[in-house]
PDB file of C-alpha atoms and ligand atoms in Angstrom:
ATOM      1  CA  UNK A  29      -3.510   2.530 -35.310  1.00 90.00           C
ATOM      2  CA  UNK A  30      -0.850   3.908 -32.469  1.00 93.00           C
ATOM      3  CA  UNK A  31      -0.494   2.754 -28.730  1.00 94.00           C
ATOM      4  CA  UNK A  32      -0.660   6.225 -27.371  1.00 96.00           C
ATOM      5  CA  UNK A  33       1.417   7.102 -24.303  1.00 96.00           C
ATOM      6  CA  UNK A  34      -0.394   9.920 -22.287  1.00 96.00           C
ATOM      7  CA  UNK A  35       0.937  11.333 -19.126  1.00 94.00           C
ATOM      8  CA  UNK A  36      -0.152  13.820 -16.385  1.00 93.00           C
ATOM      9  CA  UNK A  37       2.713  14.277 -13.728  1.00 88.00           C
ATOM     10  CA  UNK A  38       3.444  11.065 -12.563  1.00 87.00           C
ATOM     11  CA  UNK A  39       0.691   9.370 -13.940  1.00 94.00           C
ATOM     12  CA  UNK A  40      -0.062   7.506 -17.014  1.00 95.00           C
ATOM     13  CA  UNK A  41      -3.832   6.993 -18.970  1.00 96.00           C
ATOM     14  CA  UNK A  42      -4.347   3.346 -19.480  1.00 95.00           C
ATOM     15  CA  UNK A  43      -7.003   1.708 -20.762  1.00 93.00           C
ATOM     16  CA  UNK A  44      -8.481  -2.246 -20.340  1.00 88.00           C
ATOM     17  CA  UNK A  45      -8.298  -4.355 -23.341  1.00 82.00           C
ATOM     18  CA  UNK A  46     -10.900  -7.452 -24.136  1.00 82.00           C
ATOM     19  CA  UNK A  47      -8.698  -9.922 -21.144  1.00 84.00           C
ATOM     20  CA  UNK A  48      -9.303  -7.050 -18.830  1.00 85.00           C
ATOM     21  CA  UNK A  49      -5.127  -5.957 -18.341  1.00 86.00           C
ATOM     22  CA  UNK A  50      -4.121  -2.760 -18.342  1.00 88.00           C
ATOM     23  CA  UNK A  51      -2.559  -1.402 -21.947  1.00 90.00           C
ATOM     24  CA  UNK A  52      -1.869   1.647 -23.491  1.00 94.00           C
ATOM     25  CA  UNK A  53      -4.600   3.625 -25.447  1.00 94.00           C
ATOM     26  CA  UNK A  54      -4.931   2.849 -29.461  1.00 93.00           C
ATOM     27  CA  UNK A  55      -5.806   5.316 -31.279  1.00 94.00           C
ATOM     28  CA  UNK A  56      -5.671   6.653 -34.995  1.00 94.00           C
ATOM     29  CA  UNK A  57      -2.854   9.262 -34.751  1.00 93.00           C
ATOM     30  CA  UNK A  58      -4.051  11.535 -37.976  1.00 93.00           C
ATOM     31  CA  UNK A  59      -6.959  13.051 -35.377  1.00 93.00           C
ATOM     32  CA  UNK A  60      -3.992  14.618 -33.208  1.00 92.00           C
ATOM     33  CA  UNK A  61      -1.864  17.744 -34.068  1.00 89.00           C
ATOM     34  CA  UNK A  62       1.574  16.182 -35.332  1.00 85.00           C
ATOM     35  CA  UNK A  63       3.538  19.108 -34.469  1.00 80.00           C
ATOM     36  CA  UNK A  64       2.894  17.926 -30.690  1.00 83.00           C
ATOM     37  CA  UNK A  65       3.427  14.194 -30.547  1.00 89.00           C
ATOM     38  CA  UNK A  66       6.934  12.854 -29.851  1.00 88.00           C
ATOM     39  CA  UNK A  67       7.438   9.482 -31.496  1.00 90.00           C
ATOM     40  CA  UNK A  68       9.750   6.718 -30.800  1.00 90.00           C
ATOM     41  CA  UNK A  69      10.062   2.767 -31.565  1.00 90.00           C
ATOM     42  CA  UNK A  70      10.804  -0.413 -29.218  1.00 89.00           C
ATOM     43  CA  UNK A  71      11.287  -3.760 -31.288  1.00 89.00           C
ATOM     44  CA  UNK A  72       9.892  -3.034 -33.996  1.00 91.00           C
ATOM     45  CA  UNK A  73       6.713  -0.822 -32.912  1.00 92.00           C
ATOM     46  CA  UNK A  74       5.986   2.989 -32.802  1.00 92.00           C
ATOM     47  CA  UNK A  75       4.532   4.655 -30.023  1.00 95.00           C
ATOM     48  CA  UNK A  76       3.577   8.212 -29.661  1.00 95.00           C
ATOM     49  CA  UNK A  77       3.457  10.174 -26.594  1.00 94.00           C
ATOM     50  CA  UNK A  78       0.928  12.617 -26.676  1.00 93.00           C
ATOM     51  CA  UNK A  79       0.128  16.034 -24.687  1.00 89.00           C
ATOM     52  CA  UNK A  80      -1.808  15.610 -21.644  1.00 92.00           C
ATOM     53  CA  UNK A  81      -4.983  17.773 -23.331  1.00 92.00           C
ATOM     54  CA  UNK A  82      -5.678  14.489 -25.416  1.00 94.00           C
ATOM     55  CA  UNK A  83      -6.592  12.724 -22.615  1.00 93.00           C
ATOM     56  CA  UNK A  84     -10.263  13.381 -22.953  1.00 93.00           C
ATOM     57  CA  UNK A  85     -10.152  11.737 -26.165  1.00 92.00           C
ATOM     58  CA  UNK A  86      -9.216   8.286 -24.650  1.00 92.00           C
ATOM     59  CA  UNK A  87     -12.917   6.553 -23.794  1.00 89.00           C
ATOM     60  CA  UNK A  88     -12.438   4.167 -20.966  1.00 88.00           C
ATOM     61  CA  UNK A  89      -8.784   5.596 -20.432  1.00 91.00           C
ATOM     62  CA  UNK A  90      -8.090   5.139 -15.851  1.00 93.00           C
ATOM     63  CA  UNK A  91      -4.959   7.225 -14.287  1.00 95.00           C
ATOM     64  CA  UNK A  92      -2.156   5.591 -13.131  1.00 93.00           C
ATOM     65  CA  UNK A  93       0.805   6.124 -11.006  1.00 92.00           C
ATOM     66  CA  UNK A  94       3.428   4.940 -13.320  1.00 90.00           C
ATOM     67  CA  UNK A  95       5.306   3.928 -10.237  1.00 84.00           C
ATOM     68  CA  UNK A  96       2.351   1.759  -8.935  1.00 83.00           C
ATOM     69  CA  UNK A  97       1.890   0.637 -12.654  1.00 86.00           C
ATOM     70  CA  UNK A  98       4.675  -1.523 -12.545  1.00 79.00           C
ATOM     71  CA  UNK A  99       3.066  -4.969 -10.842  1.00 76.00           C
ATOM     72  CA  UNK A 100       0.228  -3.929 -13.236  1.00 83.00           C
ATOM     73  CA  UNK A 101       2.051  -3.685 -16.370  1.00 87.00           C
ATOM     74  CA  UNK A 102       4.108  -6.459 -18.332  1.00 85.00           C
ATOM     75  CA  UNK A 103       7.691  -5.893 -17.167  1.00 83.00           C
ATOM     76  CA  UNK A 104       8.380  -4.434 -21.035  1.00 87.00           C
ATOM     77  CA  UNK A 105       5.602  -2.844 -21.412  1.00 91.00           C
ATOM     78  CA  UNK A 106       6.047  -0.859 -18.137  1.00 89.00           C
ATOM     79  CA  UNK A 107       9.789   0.198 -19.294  1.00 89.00           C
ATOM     80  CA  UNK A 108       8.175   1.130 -22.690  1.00 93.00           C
ATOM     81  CA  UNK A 109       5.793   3.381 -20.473  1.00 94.00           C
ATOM     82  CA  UNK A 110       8.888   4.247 -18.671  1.00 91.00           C
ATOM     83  CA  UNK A 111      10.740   5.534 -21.660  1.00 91.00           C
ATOM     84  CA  UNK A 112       7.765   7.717 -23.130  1.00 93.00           C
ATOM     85  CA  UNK A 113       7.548  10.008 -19.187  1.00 93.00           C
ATOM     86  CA  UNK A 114      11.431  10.126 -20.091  1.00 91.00           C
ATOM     87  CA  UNK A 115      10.961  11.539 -22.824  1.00 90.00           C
ATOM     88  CA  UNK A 116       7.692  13.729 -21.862  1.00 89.00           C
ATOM     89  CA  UNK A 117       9.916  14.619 -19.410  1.00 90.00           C
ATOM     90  CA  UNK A 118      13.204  16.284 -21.558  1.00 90.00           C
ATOM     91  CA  UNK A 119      10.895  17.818 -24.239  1.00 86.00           C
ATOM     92  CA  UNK A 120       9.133  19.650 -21.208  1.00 86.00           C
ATOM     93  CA  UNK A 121      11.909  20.684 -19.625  1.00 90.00           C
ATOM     94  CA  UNK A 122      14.965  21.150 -22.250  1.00 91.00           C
ATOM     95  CA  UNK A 123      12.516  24.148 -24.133  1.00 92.00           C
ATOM     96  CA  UNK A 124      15.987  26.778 -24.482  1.00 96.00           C
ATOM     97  CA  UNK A 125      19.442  26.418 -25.225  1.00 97.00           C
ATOM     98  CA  UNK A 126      21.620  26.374 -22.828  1.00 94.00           C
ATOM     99  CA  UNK A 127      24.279  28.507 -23.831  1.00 95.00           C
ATOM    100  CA  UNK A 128      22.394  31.166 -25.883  1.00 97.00           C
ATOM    101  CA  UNK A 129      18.995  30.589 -24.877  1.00 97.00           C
ATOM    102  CA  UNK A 130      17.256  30.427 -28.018  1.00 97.00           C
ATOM    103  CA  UNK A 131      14.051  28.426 -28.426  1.00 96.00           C
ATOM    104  CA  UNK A 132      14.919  24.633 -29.099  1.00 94.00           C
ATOM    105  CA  UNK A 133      13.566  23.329 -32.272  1.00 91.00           C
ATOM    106  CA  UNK A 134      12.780  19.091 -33.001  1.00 87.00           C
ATOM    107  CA  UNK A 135      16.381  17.377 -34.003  1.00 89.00           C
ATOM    108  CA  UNK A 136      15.162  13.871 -34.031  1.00 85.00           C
ATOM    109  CA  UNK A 137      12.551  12.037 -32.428  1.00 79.00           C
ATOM    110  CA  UNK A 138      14.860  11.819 -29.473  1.00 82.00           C
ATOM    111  CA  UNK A 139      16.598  14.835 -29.570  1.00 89.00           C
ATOM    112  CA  UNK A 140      16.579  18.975 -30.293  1.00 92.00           C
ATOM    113  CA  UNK A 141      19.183  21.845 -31.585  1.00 95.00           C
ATOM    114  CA  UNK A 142      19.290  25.294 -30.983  1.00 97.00           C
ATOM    115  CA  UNK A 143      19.033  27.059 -34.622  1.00 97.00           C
ATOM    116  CA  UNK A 144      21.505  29.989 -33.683  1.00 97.00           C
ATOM    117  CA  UNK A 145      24.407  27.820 -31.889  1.00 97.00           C
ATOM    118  CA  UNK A 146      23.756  24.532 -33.722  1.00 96.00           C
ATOM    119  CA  UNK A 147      24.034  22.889 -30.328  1.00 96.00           C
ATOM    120  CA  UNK A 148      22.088  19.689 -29.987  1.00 96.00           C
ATOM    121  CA  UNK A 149      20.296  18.379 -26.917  1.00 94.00           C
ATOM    122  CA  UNK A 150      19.639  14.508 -26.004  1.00 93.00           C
ATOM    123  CA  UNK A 151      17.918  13.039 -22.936  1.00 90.00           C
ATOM    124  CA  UNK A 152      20.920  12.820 -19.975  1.00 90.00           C
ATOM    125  CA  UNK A 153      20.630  10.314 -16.984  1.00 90.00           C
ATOM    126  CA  UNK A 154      21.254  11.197 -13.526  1.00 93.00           C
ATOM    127  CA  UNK A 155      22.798   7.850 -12.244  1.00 96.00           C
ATOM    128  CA  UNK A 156      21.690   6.504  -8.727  1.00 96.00           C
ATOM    129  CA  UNK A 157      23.027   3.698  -6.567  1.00 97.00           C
ATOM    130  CA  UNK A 158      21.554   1.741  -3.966  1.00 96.00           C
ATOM    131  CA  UNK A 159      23.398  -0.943  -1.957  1.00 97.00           C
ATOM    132  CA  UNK A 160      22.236  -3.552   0.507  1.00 97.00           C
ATOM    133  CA  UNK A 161      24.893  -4.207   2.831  1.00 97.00           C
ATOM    134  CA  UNK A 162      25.551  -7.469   4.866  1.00 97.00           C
ATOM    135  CA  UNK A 163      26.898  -8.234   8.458  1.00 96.00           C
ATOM    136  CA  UNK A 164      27.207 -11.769   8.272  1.00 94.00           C
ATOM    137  CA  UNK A 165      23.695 -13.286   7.889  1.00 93.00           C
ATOM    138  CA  UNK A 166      22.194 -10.038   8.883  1.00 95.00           C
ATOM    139  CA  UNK A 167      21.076  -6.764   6.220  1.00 95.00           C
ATOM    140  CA  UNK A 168      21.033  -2.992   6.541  1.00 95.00           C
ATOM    141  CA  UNK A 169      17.534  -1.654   6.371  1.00 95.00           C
ATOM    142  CA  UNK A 170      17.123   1.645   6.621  1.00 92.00           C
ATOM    143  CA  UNK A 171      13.827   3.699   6.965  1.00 90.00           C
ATOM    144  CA  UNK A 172      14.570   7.542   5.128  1.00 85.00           C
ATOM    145  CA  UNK A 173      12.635  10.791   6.093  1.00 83.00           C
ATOM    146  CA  UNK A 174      11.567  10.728   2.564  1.00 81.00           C
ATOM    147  CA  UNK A 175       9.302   7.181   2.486  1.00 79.00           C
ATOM    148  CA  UNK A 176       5.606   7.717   2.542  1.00 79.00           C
ATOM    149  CA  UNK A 177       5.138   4.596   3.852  1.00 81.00           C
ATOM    150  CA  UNK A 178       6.272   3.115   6.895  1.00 84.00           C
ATOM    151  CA  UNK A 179       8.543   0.576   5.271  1.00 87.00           C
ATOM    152  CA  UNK A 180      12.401  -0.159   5.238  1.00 90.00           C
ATOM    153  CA  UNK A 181      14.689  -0.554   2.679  1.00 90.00           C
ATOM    154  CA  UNK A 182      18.545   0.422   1.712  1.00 94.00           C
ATOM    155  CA  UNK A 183      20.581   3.363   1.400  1.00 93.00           C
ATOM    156  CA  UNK A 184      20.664   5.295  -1.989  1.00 93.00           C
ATOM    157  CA  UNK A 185      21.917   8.116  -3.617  1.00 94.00           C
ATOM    158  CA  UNK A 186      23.198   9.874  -6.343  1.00 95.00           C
ATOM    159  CA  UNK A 187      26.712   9.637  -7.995  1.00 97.00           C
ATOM    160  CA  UNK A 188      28.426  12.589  -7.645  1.00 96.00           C
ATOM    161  CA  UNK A 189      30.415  14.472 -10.227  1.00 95.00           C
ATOM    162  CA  UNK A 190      33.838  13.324 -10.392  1.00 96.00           C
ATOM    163  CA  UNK A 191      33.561  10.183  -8.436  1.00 96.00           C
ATOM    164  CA  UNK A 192      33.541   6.169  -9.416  1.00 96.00           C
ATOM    165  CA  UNK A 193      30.113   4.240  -8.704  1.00 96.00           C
ATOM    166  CA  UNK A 194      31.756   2.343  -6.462  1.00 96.00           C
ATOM    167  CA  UNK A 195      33.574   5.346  -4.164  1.00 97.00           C
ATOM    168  CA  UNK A 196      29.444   7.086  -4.304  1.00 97.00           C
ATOM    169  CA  UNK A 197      28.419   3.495  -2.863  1.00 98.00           C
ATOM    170  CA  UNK A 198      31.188   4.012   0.025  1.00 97.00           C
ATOM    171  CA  UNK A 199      30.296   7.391   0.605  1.00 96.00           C
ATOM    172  CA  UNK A 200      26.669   7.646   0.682  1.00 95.00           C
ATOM    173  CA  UNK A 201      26.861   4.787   2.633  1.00 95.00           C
ATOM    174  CA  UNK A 202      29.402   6.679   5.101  1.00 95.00           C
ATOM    175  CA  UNK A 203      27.284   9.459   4.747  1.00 93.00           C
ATOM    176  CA  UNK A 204      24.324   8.401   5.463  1.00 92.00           C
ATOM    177  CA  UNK A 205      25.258   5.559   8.280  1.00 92.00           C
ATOM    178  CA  UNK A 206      28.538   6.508   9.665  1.00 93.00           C
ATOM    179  CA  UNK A 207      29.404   2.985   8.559  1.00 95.00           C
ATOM    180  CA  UNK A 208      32.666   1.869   6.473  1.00 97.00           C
ATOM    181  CA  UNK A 209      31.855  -1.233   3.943  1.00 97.00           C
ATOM    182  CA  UNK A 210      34.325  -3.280   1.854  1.00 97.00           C
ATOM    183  CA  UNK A 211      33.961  -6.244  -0.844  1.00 96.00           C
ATOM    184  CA  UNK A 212      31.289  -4.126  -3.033  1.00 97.00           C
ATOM    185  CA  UNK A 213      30.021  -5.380  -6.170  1.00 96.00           C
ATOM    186  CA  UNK A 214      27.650  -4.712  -8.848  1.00 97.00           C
ATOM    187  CA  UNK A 215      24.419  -6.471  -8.953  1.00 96.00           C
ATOM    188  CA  UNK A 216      22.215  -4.691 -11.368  1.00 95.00           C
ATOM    189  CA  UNK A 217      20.212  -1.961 -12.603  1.00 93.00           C
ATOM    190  CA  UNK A 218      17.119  -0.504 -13.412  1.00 88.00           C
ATOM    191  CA  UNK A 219      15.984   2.569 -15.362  1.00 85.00           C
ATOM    192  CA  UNK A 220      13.866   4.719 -13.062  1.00 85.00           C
ATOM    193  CA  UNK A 221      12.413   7.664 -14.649  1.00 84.00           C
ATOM    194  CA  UNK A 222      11.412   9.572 -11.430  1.00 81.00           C
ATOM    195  CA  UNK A 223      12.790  11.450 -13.517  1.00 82.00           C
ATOM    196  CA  UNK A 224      15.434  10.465 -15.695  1.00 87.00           C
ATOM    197  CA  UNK A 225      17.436   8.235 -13.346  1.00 90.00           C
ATOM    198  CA  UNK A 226      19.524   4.941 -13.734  1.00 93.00           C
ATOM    199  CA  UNK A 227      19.585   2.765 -10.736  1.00 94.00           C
ATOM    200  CA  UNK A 228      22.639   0.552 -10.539  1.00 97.00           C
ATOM    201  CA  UNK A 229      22.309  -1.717  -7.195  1.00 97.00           C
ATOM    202  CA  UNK A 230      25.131  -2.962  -5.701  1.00 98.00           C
ATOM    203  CA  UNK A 231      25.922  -5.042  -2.373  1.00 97.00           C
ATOM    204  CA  UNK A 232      28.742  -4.375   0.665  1.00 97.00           C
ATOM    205  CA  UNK A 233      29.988  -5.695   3.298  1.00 97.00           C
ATOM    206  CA  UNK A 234      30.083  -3.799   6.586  1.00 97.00           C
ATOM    207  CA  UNK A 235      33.627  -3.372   7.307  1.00 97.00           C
ATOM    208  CA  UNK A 236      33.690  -1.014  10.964  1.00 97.00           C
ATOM    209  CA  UNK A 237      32.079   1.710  12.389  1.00 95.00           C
ATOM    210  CA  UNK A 238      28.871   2.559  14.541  1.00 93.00           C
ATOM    211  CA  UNK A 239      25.548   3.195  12.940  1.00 91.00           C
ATOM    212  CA  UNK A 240      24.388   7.122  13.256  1.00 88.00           C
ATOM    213  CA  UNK A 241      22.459   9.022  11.416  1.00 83.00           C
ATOM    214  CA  UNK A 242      24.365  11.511  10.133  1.00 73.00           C
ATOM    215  CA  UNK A 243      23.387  13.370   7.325  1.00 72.00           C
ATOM    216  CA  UNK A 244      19.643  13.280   8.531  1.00 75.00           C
ATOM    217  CA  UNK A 245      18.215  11.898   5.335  1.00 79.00           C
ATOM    218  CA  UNK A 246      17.585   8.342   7.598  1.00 81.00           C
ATOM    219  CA  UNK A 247      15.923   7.754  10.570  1.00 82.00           C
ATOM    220  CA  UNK A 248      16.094   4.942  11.806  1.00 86.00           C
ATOM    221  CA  UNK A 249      17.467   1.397  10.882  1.00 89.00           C
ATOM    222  CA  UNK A 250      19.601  -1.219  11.619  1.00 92.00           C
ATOM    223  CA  UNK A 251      20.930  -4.880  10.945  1.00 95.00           C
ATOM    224  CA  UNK A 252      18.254  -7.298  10.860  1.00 94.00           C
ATOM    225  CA  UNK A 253      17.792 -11.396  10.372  1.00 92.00           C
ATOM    226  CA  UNK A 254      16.139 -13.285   7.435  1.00 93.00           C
ATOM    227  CA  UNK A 255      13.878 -14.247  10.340  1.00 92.00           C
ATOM    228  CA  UNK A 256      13.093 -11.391  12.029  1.00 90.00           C
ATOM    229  CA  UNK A 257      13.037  -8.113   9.766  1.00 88.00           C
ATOM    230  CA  UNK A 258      10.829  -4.989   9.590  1.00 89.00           C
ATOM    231  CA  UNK A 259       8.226  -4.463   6.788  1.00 87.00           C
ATOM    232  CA  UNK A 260       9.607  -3.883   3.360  1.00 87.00           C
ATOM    233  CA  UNK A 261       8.835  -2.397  -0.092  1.00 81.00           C
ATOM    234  CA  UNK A 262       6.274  -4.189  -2.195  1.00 76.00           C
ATOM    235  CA  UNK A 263       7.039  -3.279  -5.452  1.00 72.00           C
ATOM    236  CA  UNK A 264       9.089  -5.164  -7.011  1.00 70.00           C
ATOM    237  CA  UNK A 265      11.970  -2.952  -7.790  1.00 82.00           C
ATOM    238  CA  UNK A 266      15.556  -3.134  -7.871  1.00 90.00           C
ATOM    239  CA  UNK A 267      15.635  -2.652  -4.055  1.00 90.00           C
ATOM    240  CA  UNK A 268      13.407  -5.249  -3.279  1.00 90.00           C
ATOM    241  CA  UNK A 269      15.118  -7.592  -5.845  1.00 92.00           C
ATOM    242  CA  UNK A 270      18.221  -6.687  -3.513  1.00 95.00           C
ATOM    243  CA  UNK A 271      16.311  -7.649  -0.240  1.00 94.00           C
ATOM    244  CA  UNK A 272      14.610 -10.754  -2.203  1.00 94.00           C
ATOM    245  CA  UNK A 273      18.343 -11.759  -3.530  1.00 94.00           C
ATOM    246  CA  UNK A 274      19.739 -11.843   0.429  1.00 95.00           C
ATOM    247  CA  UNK A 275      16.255 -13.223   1.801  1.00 94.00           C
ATOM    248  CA  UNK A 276      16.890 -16.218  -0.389  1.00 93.00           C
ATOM    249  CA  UNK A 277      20.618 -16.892   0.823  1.00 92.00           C
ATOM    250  CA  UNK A 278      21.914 -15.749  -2.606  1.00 92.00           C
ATOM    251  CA  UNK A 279      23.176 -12.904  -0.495  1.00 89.00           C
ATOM    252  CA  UNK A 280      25.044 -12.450   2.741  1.00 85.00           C
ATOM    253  CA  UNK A 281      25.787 -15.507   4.653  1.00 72.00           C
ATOM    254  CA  UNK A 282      23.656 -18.004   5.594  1.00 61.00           C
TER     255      UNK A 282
HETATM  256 ZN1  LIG B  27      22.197  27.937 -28.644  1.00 51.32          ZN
END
């Protein structure tokens, strides 16, 4: 028997197992067409994602966000769910070659080649960062046009060919705020396959400058107190591990 990984958009089919949590579908992989299942293994275990179609097969099987998922899931079972929409994702989308346009054929279970030009396609990551930036005791929270909810959190963006992590921290941050920061360091990262990105958080300091909207992907925001702070992101992603880190005092000053 195979924990299935089934996925329609953004959302995942889970099922409830005997203590009532949310798991993946098991299911005896001979009843599915091989040709369509993408296999891979974490520690020591094989999953299989299968097309979207199969769904109906799953008795019991509920739709999830995969976003939302994550305070529902076990931390490592969520990035095993995250790794299966990554790779959902590339088979769907890398169908041709490239340079010569010929129809992609299986390489590996994570990979595929173009028969005429022997070139080989893998999964590729479009690296993020997001800082949280300190004025003394006080954070930058920023609310972006983009946010379905009314909720503030930090700046973000994507890294930029040609550039160091640290100079696309800088200048999104400049960007986005008009703001000049100095002293940033890494903090962490997360994968975040929305899709196929790699969050890498950092922290700043605010250095000079005014805060304005420039680029009009924010608007509004501002520097605000442990005490006294707008509402922020529930989930408990790399941003809010940020926000978490400085609400604590292991952050900013105190
Ligand atoms: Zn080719």
């Amino acid at each position: 028997m195979t924990c299935a990984l089934i996925y329609r958009g953004n959302d995942i089919l889970l099922c409830r197992d005997e203590n009532d949590k949310l798991s993946f579908p098991v299911v005896d992989i001979n009843n599915y067409d091989n040709s369509e299942i993408i296999y891979f293994e974490t520690d020591g275990t094989q999953y299989a994602v299968l097309p979207e179609k199969t769904a109906e097969t799953i008795a019991g099987g509920v739709w999830r966000g995969l976003r939302e998922s994550w305070g529902e899931l076990e931390p490592k079972t969520w990035n095993i769910a995250a790794k299966g929409a990554e790779l959902a994702h590339f088979m769907q989308t890398n169908r041709f070659c490239g340079t010569c346009g010929t129809a992609l054929v299986k390489a590996s279970d994570i990979s595929r080649r173009c028969p005429a030009c022997k070139r080989e396609f893998f999964p590729s990551l479009s690296p993020a960062i997001i800082v949280l930036v300190t004025r003394g005791e006080e954070a930058l929270l920023v609310h972006a046009k983009s946010f379905r909810r009314p909720f503030y959190a930090l700046v973000a963006g994507f890294v930029e060919t040609g550039e160091t992590i640290e100079e696309c921290v800088a200048r999104e941050i400049y960007e986005e705020t008009s703001l000049r920061v100095t002293d940033i360091r890494y903090f962490g990262s997360q994968s975040w396959p929305f899709p196929s990105q790699l969050m890498l958080g950092f922290t700043a300091r605010y250095a000079s400058g005014r805060l304005r909207w420039a680029d009009g992907e924010l608007s509004d925001g501002g520097f605000f107190t442990r005490e006294s702070h707008p509402l922020l992101p529930s989930l408990p992603s790399i941003s809010r591990r940020l926000i978490d880190a400085w609400l604590n005092g292991e952050i900013g000053g105190k």
